Coordinates of C-alpha atoms and ligand atoms in Angstrom, one line a residue:
M8 CA 132.1 78.7 29.5
N9 CA 132.7 79.8 25.8
A10 CA 135.3 77.8 23.8
T11 CA 137.9 80.6 24.1
G12 CA 137.6 80.5 27.8
R13 CA 137.9 76.8 27.8
S14 CA 141.2 76.9 26.0
R15 CA 142.9 78.7 28.8
L16 CA 143.5 75.6 30.8
H17 CA 146.4 76.9 32.8
Q18 CA 144.4 79.8 34.1
M19 CA 141.5 77.7 35.5
P20 CA 141.2 77.5 39.3
E21 CA 140.9 73.6 39.0
W22 CA 144.4 73.7 37.2
T23 CA 145.9 76.0 39.8
A24 CA 144.6 73.8 42.5
L25 CA 146.2 70.8 41.0
G26 CA 149.5 72.7 40.7
K27 CA 149.3 73.5 44.5
H28 CA 148.5 70.0 45.3
R29 CA 151.5 68.8 43.3
E30 CA 153.8 71.0 45.4
Q31 CA 152.3 69.7 48.6
L32 CA 152.7 66.1 47.4
G33 CA 156.4 66.8 46.8
Q34 CA 158.4 63.7 46.9
T35 CA 155.8 61.6 48.7
H36 CA 156.7 58.0 47.9
L37 CA 154.4 55.1 46.9
R38 CA 156.0 53.3 49.8
E39 CA 154.4 55.8 52.2
L40 CA 151.0 55.7 50.3
F41 CA 150.9 52.0 50.6
A42 CA 151.9 52.1 54.3
A43 CA 149.2 54.6 55.1
D44 CA 146.6 52.5 53.4
A45 CA 146.7 48.8 53.7
A46 CA 143.8 48.2 51.3
R47 CA 145.2 50.5 48.5
G48 CA 145.8 47.5 46.3
T49 CA 142.0 46.7 46.4
T50 CA 140.5 50.0 46.8
H51 CA 142.3 51.7 43.7
A52 CA 141.1 49.1 41.1
L53 CA 138.3 48.9 38.8
R54 CA 136.5 46.3 36.8
V55 CA 135.4 47.1 33.2
G56 CA 134.0 44.0 31.4
D57 CA 136.8 41.5 31.4
L58 CA 139.6 43.9 32.4
H59 CA 140.8 44.3 35.9
L60 CA 142.4 47.7 36.2
D61 CA 144.8 48.4 39.0
Y62 CA 145.8 52.1 39.6
S63 CA 147.2 51.8 43.1
K64 CA 150.7 52.3 42.0
H65 CA 150.0 55.8 40.8
L66 CA 151.5 58.9 42.5
V67 CA 148.0 60.1 43.6
T68 CA 146.1 60.4 46.8
E69 CA 142.3 60.7 47.1
E70 CA 142.7 64.5 47.0
T71 CA 144.6 64.2 43.6
L72 CA 141.8 62.1 42.1
T73 CA 139.1 64.4 43.4
L74 CA 141.0 67.4 41.8
L75 CA 141.5 65.7 38.6
R76 CA 137.7 64.9 38.5
E77 CA 136.9 68.4 39.1
L78 CA 139.1 69.4 36.3
A79 CA 137.4 67.1 33.9
A80 CA 134.0 68.4 35.1
A81 CA 135.1 72.1 34.7
R82 CA 136.3 71.1 31.0
D83 CA 133.0 69.4 30.5
V84 CA 134.5 66.1 29.2
A85 CA 131.2 64.4 29.6
G86 CA 129.6 67.0 27.4
L87 CA 131.9 66.5 24.6
R88 CA 131.7 62.7 25.1
D89 CA 127.9 62.9 24.8
A90 CA 128.2 65.1 21.7
M91 CA 130.5 62.6 20.1
F92 CA 128.1 59.6 20.8
R93 CA 125.2 61.7 19.5
G94 CA 127.0 62.2 16.1
E95 CA 127.6 66.0 16.5
K96 CA 130.5 67.3 14.3
I97 CA 133.1 67.5 17.1
N98 CA 135.9 67.3 14.5
T99 CA 135.6 70.9 13.8
T100 CA 138.6 71.6 11.5
E101 CA 137.3 68.9 9.1
D102 CA 133.5 69.5 9.9
R103 CA 133.0 65.9 10.5
A104 CA 131.1 63.8 13.2
V105 CA 133.4 61.2 15.1
L106 CA 131.4 58.1 15.3
H107 CA 133.7 55.0 15.5
T108 CA 131.2 54.1 18.4
A109 CA 128.6 53.6 15.7
L110 CA 130.7 50.9 14.1
R111 CA 130.1 48.5 17.0
A112 CA 126.6 49.7 18.0
P113 CA 123.8 47.1 18.1
R114 CA 121.6 46.5 15.1
D115 CA 118.7 48.5 16.7
A116 CA 120.7 51.5 17.8
V117 CA 119.7 54.7 16.3
I118 CA 122.6 57.2 15.8
E119 CA 122.1 60.1 13.4
V120 CA 124.5 62.2 11.2
D121 CA 122.8 65.1 9.4
G122 CA 119.4 63.5 10.2
E123 CA 120.2 60.0 8.8
N124 CA 120.6 56.9 11.0
V125 CA 123.9 55.5 10.2
V126 CA 123.6 52.0 12.1
P127 CA 121.7 50.2 9.3
G128 CA 124.6 51.1 6.8
V129 CA 127.1 49.8 9.3
H130 CA 125.4 46.5 9.7
A131 CA 124.7 46.1 6.0
V132 CA 128.5 46.5 5.4
L133 CA 129.3 44.0 8.1
D134 CA 126.9 41.6 6.5
T135 CA 128.5 41.9 3.1
M136 CA 131.9 41.5 4.6
A137 CA 130.8 38.4 6.5
A138 CA 129.4 36.8 3.3
F139 CA 132.5 37.7 1.4
S140 CA 134.8 36.4 4.2
E141 CA 133.0 33.1 4.5
K142 CA 133.4 32.5 0.7
V143 CA 137.2 33.1 1.0
R144 CA 137.5 30.9 4.0
S145 CA 135.5 28.1 2.5
G146 CA 137.4 28.2 -0.6
E147 CA 134.3 29.2 -2.6
W148 CA 136.0 32.5 -3.7
T149 CA 138.3 31.5 -6.6
G150 CA 140.9 33.5 -8.5
H151 CA 141.0 34.2 -12.3
T152 CA 142.4 30.8 -13.0
G153 CA 139.7 29.0 -10.9
R154 CA 142.1 28.2 -8.0
R155 CA 141.0 28.8 -4.5
V156 CA 142.5 32.0 -2.7
R157 CA 144.9 31.0 0.0
N158 CA 146.9 34.3 0.4
I159 CA 145.4 37.5 1.6
V160 CA 147.5 40.6 1.2
N161 CA 146.3 43.9 2.9
V162 CA 147.9 46.9 1.2
G163 CA 147.3 50.1 3.2
I164 CA 149.1 52.4 5.5
G165 CA 148.6 54.1 8.9
G166 CA 145.2 53.3 10.1
S167 CA 144.5 51.2 7.1
D168 CA 147.2 48.9 8.0
L169 CA 148.2 49.2 11.7
G170 CA 144.8 48.1 13.0
P171 CA 144.2 44.8 11.1
A172 CA 148.1 44.1 11.1
M173 CA 148.0 44.4 15.0
A174 CA 144.7 42.7 15.5
Y175 CA 145.8 39.9 13.1
E176 CA 148.8 39.2 15.3
A177 CA 146.9 39.6 18.6
L178 CA 144.4 37.0 17.5
R179 CA 146.7 34.9 15.6
S180 CA 145.6 31.7 17.5
Y181 CA 142.0 32.2 16.3
T182 CA 142.9 32.7 12.6
A183 CA 142.2 30.1 9.7
R184 CA 145.7 28.5 9.8
D185 CA 145.4 27.4 6.2
L186 CA 145.3 30.9 4.9
T187 CA 148.4 33.2 4.7
F188 CA 148.1 36.8 5.6
R189 CA 150.5 39.5 4.8
F190 CA 150.3 43.4 5.4
V191 CA 152.2 45.6 3.0
S192 CA 152.4 49.4 4.0
N193 CA 155.8 50.9 3.3
V194 CA 156.5 52.6 0.0
D195 CA 159.8 51.0 0.1
G196 CA 159.4 48.3 -2.5
A197 CA 161.2 46.0 -0.2
D198 CA 158.0 45.6 1.8
L199 CA 155.9 44.5 -1.2
H200 CA 158.8 42.3 -2.6
E201 CA 159.2 40.3 0.8
A202 CA 155.4 39.9 1.0
L203 CA 155.0 38.5 -2.5
R204 CA 158.2 36.7 -3.3
D205 CA 156.9 33.2 -2.2
L206 CA 153.2 33.6 -3.2
D207 CA 151.4 32.3 -6.2
P208 CA 149.4 35.0 -8.0
A209 CA 146.8 32.5 -8.9
E210 CA 145.9 32.0 -5.1
T211 CA 146.5 35.7 -4.1
L212 CA 143.9 38.2 -3.2
F213 CA 144.8 41.8 -2.7
I214 CA 142.7 43.9 -0.3
I215 CA 143.5 47.7 -1.0
A216 CA 142.6 49.6 2.1
S217 CA 142.5 53.3 1.9
K218 CA 139.9 55.6 3.3
T219 CA 140.7 58.4 0.7
F220 CA 142.1 56.1 -2.1
T221 CA 144.6 58.8 -2.8
T222 CA 147.5 57.9 -0.4
I223 CA 150.6 57.7 -2.5
E224 CA 152.2 54.8 -0.7
T225 CA 149.1 52.7 -1.0
I226 CA 148.3 53.5 -4.5
T227 CA 151.9 53.0 -5.6
N228 CA 152.0 49.5 -3.8
A229 CA 148.6 48.6 -5.2
T230 CA 149.7 49.5 -8.8
S231 CA 152.9 47.4 -8.3
A232 CA 150.8 44.6 -6.9
R233 CA 148.5 44.6 -9.9
E234 CA 151.3 44.5 -12.3
W235 CA 152.8 41.6 -10.3
L236 CA 149.5 39.7 -10.6
L237 CA 148.9 40.4 -14.2
T238 CA 152.4 39.5 -15.3
G239 CA 152.3 36.4 -13.1
L240 CA 149.0 35.3 -14.5
S241 CA 149.9 36.4 -18.1
A242 CA 146.4 37.9 -17.9
G243 CA 144.8 41.2 -18.7
Q244 CA 142.8 43.7 -16.8
E245 CA 139.8 41.2 -16.6
A246 CA 141.7 39.3 -13.9
V247 CA 141.7 42.2 -11.5
A248 CA 138.0 41.5 -10.5
K249 CA 138.8 38.2 -8.8
H250 CA 142.0 39.4 -7.1
F251 CA 141.4 42.9 -5.8
V252 CA 139.0 44.3 -3.6
A253 CA 138.8 47.8 -2.1
L254 CA 138.1 49.2 1.4
S255 CA 137.3 52.9 1.0
T256 CA 135.0 55.9 1.3
N257 CA 135.9 56.9 -2.3
A258 CA 134.1 54.9 -4.9
G259 CA 135.2 57.3 -7.7
K260 CA 138.9 56.7 -7.0
V261 CA 138.3 52.9 -6.6
A262 CA 136.7 52.7 -10.0
D263 CA 139.5 54.8 -11.5
F264 CA 142.1 52.3 -10.2
G265 CA 140.2 49.5 -12.0
I266 CA 138.6 47.8 -9.0
D267 CA 134.9 46.9 -9.7
T268 CA 133.0 48.9 -7.0
A269 CA 130.8 45.8 -6.4
N270 CA 134.0 44.5 -4.7
M271 CA 134.3 47.7 -2.6
F272 CA 133.4 47.6 1.1
E273 CA 132.3 51.0 2.1
F274 CA 132.8 53.1 5.2
W275 CA 132.3 56.8 6.0
D276 CA 134.0 60.0 6.6
W277 CA 132.9 60.0 10.1
V278 CA 135.4 57.2 10.8
G279 CA 138.9 58.4 11.3
G280 CA 141.7 56.3 9.9
R281 CA 143.2 55.5 13.3
Y282 CA 139.7 54.6 14.5
S283 CA 138.8 52.4 11.6
Y284 CA 139.9 48.8 12.1
D285 CA 136.5 47.8 13.3
S286 CA 135.0 49.1 10.1
A287 CA 135.5 47.8 6.5
I288 CA 139.2 48.3 7.1
G289 CA 139.0 45.1 9.1
L290 CA 138.2 42.8 6.2
S291 CA 141.5 40.9 6.2
L292 CA 141.0 40.3 10.1
M293 CA 137.4 39.1 9.5
I294 CA 138.6 36.7 6.9
A295 CA 141.4 35.5 9.3
I296 CA 139.2 35.0 12.5
G297 CA 135.8 34.6 10.9
P298 CA 132.7 36.9 11.1
E299 CA 131.6 35.4 14.4
R300 CA 134.9 36.2 16.2
F301 CA 134.9 39.6 14.5
R302 CA 131.3 40.4 16.1
E303 CA 132.6 39.3 19.4
M304 CA 135.5 41.8 19.0
L305 CA 132.9 44.5 18.2
D306 CA 130.8 43.5 21.3
G307 CA 134.0 44.1 23.3
F308 CA 134.4 47.5 21.9
H309 CA 130.8 48.3 22.5
L310 CA 130.8 47.1 26.1
V311 CA 133.6 49.7 26.9
D312 CA 131.8 52.4 24.9
E313 CA 128.8 51.9 27.2
H314 CA 131.0 52.0 30.2
F315 CA 132.7 55.2 29.1
R316 CA 129.2 56.7 28.3
T317 CA 127.5 55.8 31.6
A318 CA 130.0 55.0 34.4
P319 CA 130.2 57.6 37.0
A320 CA 133.4 59.6 37.1
E321 CA 134.8 57.9 40.1
A322 CA 134.5 54.5 38.3
N323 CA 135.1 55.5 34.6
A324 CA 138.3 53.8 33.6
P325 CA 139.0 55.8 30.3
L326 CA 138.4 59.1 32.2
L327 CA 140.8 58.0 35.0
L328 CA 143.6 56.8 32.6
G329 CA 143.2 60.1 30.6
L330 CA 143.4 62.2 33.8
L331 CA 146.4 60.2 35.0
G332 CA 148.1 61.1 31.8
V333 CA 147.3 64.8 32.2
W334 CA 148.6 64.8 35.6
Y335 CA 152.1 63.3 34.8
G336 CA 152.5 65.3 31.7
A337 CA 151.7 68.7 33.4
F338 CA 153.0 68.2 36.8
F339 CA 155.8 65.6 36.5
D340 CA 157.1 66.8 33.3
A341 CA 156.6 63.2 31.9
Q342 CA 157.4 63.3 28.3
S343 CA 156.5 59.8 27.3
H344 CA 154.3 56.9 28.2
A345 CA 155.3 53.2 27.9
V346 CA 152.7 50.5 26.9
L347 CA 154.3 47.1 27.8
P348 CA 152.1 44.0 27.0
Y349 CA 153.2 40.8 28.5
S350 CA 151.8 38.8 25.5
H351 CA 153.8 38.0 22.5
Y352 CA 150.6 38.2 20.6
L353 CA 150.4 41.9 21.3
S354 CA 153.8 42.7 19.5
K355 CA 152.2 45.3 17.4
F356 CA 149.8 46.6 20.0
T357 CA 152.0 49.6 21.0
A358 CA 152.7 50.5 17.4
Y359 CA 149.1 50.7 16.9
L360 CA 148.6 53.0 19.9
Q361 CA 151.3 55.2 18.7
Q362 CA 149.1 56.3 15.8
L363 CA 146.1 56.2 17.8
D364 CA 147.5 58.6 20.5
M365 CA 150.1 60.6 18.8
E366 CA 148.3 61.4 15.6
S367 CA 145.3 62.4 17.8
N368 CA 146.8 64.3 20.4
G369 CA 150.2 65.5 19.0
K370 CA 148.8 69.0 18.6
S371 CA 150.1 72.4 19.8
V372 CA 147.2 74.6 18.7
D373 CA 143.8 74.4 20.4
R374 CA 140.3 74.1 18.9
D375 CA 140.3 78.0 18.7
G376 CA 143.5 78.2 16.9
N377 CA 145.6 79.5 20.0
Q378 CA 148.9 78.0 20.9
V379 CA 148.5 75.7 23.9
E380 CA 150.5 76.6 26.9
W381 CA 150.5 73.2 28.4
Q382 CA 151.8 69.7 27.5
T383 CA 149.7 67.7 25.2
G384 CA 150.2 64.2 24.0
P385 CA 153.1 62.0 25.1
V386 CA 155.5 60.1 23.1
V387 CA 154.0 56.5 23.2
W388 CA 156.4 53.6 23.0
G389 CA 157.1 50.1 24.3
T390 CA 157.4 46.5 23.1
P391 CA 156.3 43.2 24.8
G392 CA 157.7 42.0 27.9
T393 CA 160.0 40.2 28.9
N394 CA 162.2 41.4 26.1
G395 CA 162.1 45.0 27.0
Q396 CA 163.4 44.1 30.5
H397 CA 166.6 43.1 28.9
A398 CA 166.9 46.2 26.8
Y399 CA 165.4 49.6 28.0
Y400 CA 163.9 48.9 31.4
Q401 CA 167.2 50.0 32.8
L402 CA 166.3 53.4 32.0
I403 CA 163.0 53.2 33.5
H404 CA 164.2 51.8 36.7
Q405 CA 167.3 53.9 37.3
G406 CA 167.3 56.7 34.7
T407 CA 166.4 60.3 35.4
K408 CA 163.1 60.5 33.7
T409 CA 159.6 59.9 34.8
I410 CA 157.8 57.4 32.6
P411 CA 154.3 56.3 33.4
A412 CA 153.8 52.8 32.1
D413 CA 151.0 50.5 31.4
F414 CA 151.5 46.7 32.0
I415 CA 148.9 44.4 30.3
G416 CA 148.9 40.8 31.0
F417 CA 146.7 37.7 30.9
A418 CA 145.9 35.0 33.4
R419 CA 145.8 32.4 30.8
P420 CA 147.8 31.6 27.7
V421 CA 145.9 31.6 24.4
G422 CA 146.0 28.4 22.5
E423 CA 148.8 25.9 22.6
L424 CA 152.3 26.4 24.1
P425 CA 155.3 24.4 22.9
P426 CA 156.3 21.4 24.9
G427 CA 158.6 22.3 27.7
P428 CA 158.3 23.8 31.2
A429 CA 154.6 23.7 32.0
A430 CA 155.1 26.8 34.1
Q431 CA 156.3 29.0 31.2
H432 CA 153.2 31.3 31.5
D433 CA 153.5 31.6 35.1
L434 CA 157.1 32.7 34.5
L435 CA 156.0 35.4 32.1
M436 CA 153.5 36.5 34.6
A437 CA 155.9 36.4 37.5
N438 CA 158.0 38.9 35.6
F439 CA 155.0 40.9 34.9
F440 CA 154.0 41.4 38.6
A441 CA 157.6 41.8 39.7
Q442 CA 158.3 44.8 37.4
T443 CA 155.5 47.0 38.8
Q444 CA 156.4 45.9 42.1
A445 CA 160.2 46.9 41.7
L446 CA 159.1 50.2 39.8
A447 CA 156.9 51.3 42.6
F448 CA 158.8 50.3 45.6
G449 CA 162.4 50.1 44.4
K450 CA 165.2 49.1 46.9
T451 CA 166.5 51.5 49.4
A452 CA 170.2 51.9 50.2
E453 CA 169.7 50.3 53.6
E454 CA 168.1 47.3 52.0
V455 CA 171.1 47.0 49.6
R456 CA 173.5 47.4 52.6
A457 CA 171.7 44.8 54.6
E458 CA 172.7 42.3 51.7
G459 CA 176.4 42.9 52.4
V460 CA 176.9 44.9 49.3
P461 CA 180.3 46.9 49.4
E462 CA 179.6 50.7 50.2
E463 CA 181.0 51.9 46.7
L464 CA 178.4 49.7 45.0
V465 CA 175.4 50.7 47.1
P466 CA 174.3 53.9 45.0
H467 CA 174.5 51.6 41.9
K468 CA 172.3 49.0 43.4
T469 CA 169.8 51.3 44.9
F470 CA 166.5 51.6 43.1
R471 CA 164.6 54.9 44.0
G472 CA 161.2 53.4 42.9
N473 CA 158.2 55.6 42.9
H474 CA 157.7 55.0 39.2
P475 CA 154.0 55.0 38.4
T476 CA 152.3 52.1 36.5
T477 CA 148.9 50.9 35.6
T478 CA 148.3 47.2 35.6
I479 CA 145.6 45.8 33.4
L480 CA 145.0 42.1 33.9
A481 CA 142.5 39.9 31.9
D482 CA 141.7 36.2 31.9
E483 CA 142.7 35.7 28.3
L484 CA 143.4 37.5 25.1
T485 CA 140.1 36.9 23.3
P486 CA 138.5 38.9 20.5
S487 CA 136.3 40.6 22.9
V488 CA 139.1 41.5 25.2
L489 CA 141.1 42.9 22.4
G490 CA 138.1 45.1 21.5
Q491 CA 137.7 46.1 25.1
L492 CA 141.4 47.1 25.4
I493 CA 141.3 49.2 22.2
A494 CA 138.2 51.0 23.0
L495 CA 139.6 51.7 26.6
Y496 CA 142.7 53.5 24.8
E497 CA 140.5 55.3 22.2
H498 CA 138.4 56.9 25.0
K499 CA 141.4 57.8 27.1
V500 CA 142.9 59.7 24.1
F501 CA 139.5 61.2 23.8
V502 CA 139.5 62.6 27.4
Q503 CA 143.0 63.9 27.2
G504 CA 142.0 65.7 24.0
A505 CA 138.9 67.2 25.8
I506 CA 141.0 68.4 28.7
W507 CA 143.6 70.0 26.5
H508 CA 140.9 71.4 24.2
I509 CA 142.6 70.2 21.1
D510 CA 140.9 68.5 18.0
S511 CA 142.0 64.8 18.5
F512 CA 140.4 63.9 15.2
D513 CA 142.3 65.7 12.6
Q514 CA 145.9 65.2 11.4
W515 CA 147.2 68.2 9.5
G516 CA 150.6 67.6 10.7
V517 CA 151.2 64.8 8.3
E518 CA 150.6 67.0 5.3
L519 CA 153.7 69.1 4.9
G520 CA 156.0 66.2 4.4
K521 CA 153.6 64.7 1.8
V522 CA 153.8 68.1 -0.2
L523 CA 157.6 68.3 0.0
A524 CA 158.2 64.8 -1.0
R525 CA 156.0 65.4 -4.1
E526 CA 158.4 68.5 -4.9
I527 CA 161.6 66.5 -4.1
E528 CA 160.8 63.5 -6.2
P529 CA 161.5 65.0 -9.6
V530 CA 164.8 66.5 -8.2
L531 CA 166.0 62.9 -7.4
T532 CA 165.2 61.5 -10.8
G533 CA 167.2 64.3 -12.2
G534 CA 164.4 65.9 -14.2
G535 CA 163.5 68.6 -11.7
P536 CA 165.5 71.9 -11.2
G537 CA 165.8 71.7 -7.4
E538 CA 165.6 75.4 -7.2
G539 CA 164.8 77.0 -4.0
L540 CA 166.0 74.1 -1.8
D541 CA 167.7 74.8 1.4
S542 CA 171.5 74.2 1.0
S543 CA 171.3 71.1 3.2
T544 CA 168.5 69.4 1.2
A545 CA 170.1 70.6 -2.0
A546 CA 173.6 69.0 -1.1
L547 CA 171.9 65.9 0.1
T548 CA 169.8 65.4 -3.0
A549 CA 172.8 66.2 -5.2
A550 CA 174.7 63.5 -3.2
Y551 CA 171.9 61.0 -3.9
R552 CA 171.9 61.9 -7.5
A553 CA 175.5 61.2 -7.8
L554 CA 175.4 57.9 -6.0
R555 CA 172.6 56.9 -8.4
G556 CA 174.7 58.1 -11.4
R557 CA 172.4 60.7 -12.4
Ligands
LIG62 O1 148.9 59.7 8.0 C1 147.8 60.4 7.6 C2 146.7 59.4 7.3 O2 145.6 60.2 6.8 C3 146.2 58.5 8.5 O3 145.4 59.3 9.3 C4 145.6 57.5 7.8 O4 145.2 56.4 8.7 C5 146.5 57.2 6.7 O5 147.0 58.3 6.3 C6 146.1 56.4 5.6 O6 145.1 57.1 4.9 P1 144.2 56.4 3.8 O7 143.3 55.2 4.4 O8 143.3 57.3 3.2 O9 145.0 55.7 2.8

């Protein structure tokens, strides 16, 4: 099938078959599906590495799954996957390979881009990062005044912030507790101010993380950080070398900023920003958890890469999760997808996935430049349980929307818990299991009446159920398990992009706002004419200037 033919998803027989099947499925309830198959809870489950993945509480029959897999075959998801792993330039709008999988490939792997094996370079950078991390962790790396570095501040945004910040939180109990880590991203100076206000410049190391080294937020924060450092130390430019390192693909810009390129940790244009925290972008994390744990995390990623690459369609977890998302978006009008981790350590996990998923698949033009005529990426949202239960779960249970949700939980707490009820983790997990049960099966009006509830309250206390969820259960949140989870979602996003025939690896949609901000800035400072602004923006910027006395 040629590329243009492939883009006409909604005209494919496999798509039409799914539409017909959806009509037949009608209002079929999960209660019926479970009643018809006593073993559904065990047959509709997969094991991937350390992850137990239960998909029994999805609105699917065997026929649905078969039809979805037929769609994947017709869209040649496996072909695009293999092309990605081979290093072909599947990011066509930027003419780039997509090789985050090479970042966690073993030392002896051979993966070529333009005829060059990239794996030795990956491991050379990992080794340099490891040596540097050990120096900081041991206290051997000292600042300009000779004092040991105790504070590490990562300055970056988007993929150069969310990954390390999320993983640092996730693996906090594995981190060197004698070091302080901060993550600054927002161009709002309050972010940098709050990060630095109690730190001693003599003991502070800045990691400037930017793939392009041109991102205005990062360069602005980095410039302010340099000023803070040099003022605080009463030192000149020569102090920068001991207090600033860079993570980038752009050596020229790093040097222009004044950072010695000997202190630059490199990565490559075939690593997308939102797929980069297992590259040099993870330096802050490596310092926090140590090189050995970092490598365990990479092994976790690699394990799921291999699963995605080799597992048959029926047992391929990222393929399954991707297809389920396509199913709900297209045939249940699901606009969003909730990710609900039952681990406080995963407090930034969903925010991380927002960029991964929404920057990748928030597209309305296909690879051939045609408008798509089907739903693409969902709104991804969620926060850790059980907090969400006391906030927005009401809408999931009794609102009018279909919201597929992923529940992620762990059998064992990591590290120590405060003294108190020994069963605190069991209580957390009881909520975890109860929620997917309630969402799937609900509570019928008869069940409510049987409890003696007055008739006028029966509709209010009835739960229709039939809300689809995936449950992912692992033993413990280790570095490897974190890697496995992230790779699972990376490849899920890949599968959906392949089905929708969109380029999941560009992000042109962030450009317009950047350009307009550059034009508006001089208007705010009073120096620019502000001509050509629409009447709303003109009035708003005038109000701002007046409030600022300009
Ligand atoms: O938001 C656009 C984007 O390019 C992201 O894809 C990227 O993660 C982020 O900006 C930061 O870019 P850089 O690492 O080049 O500073």
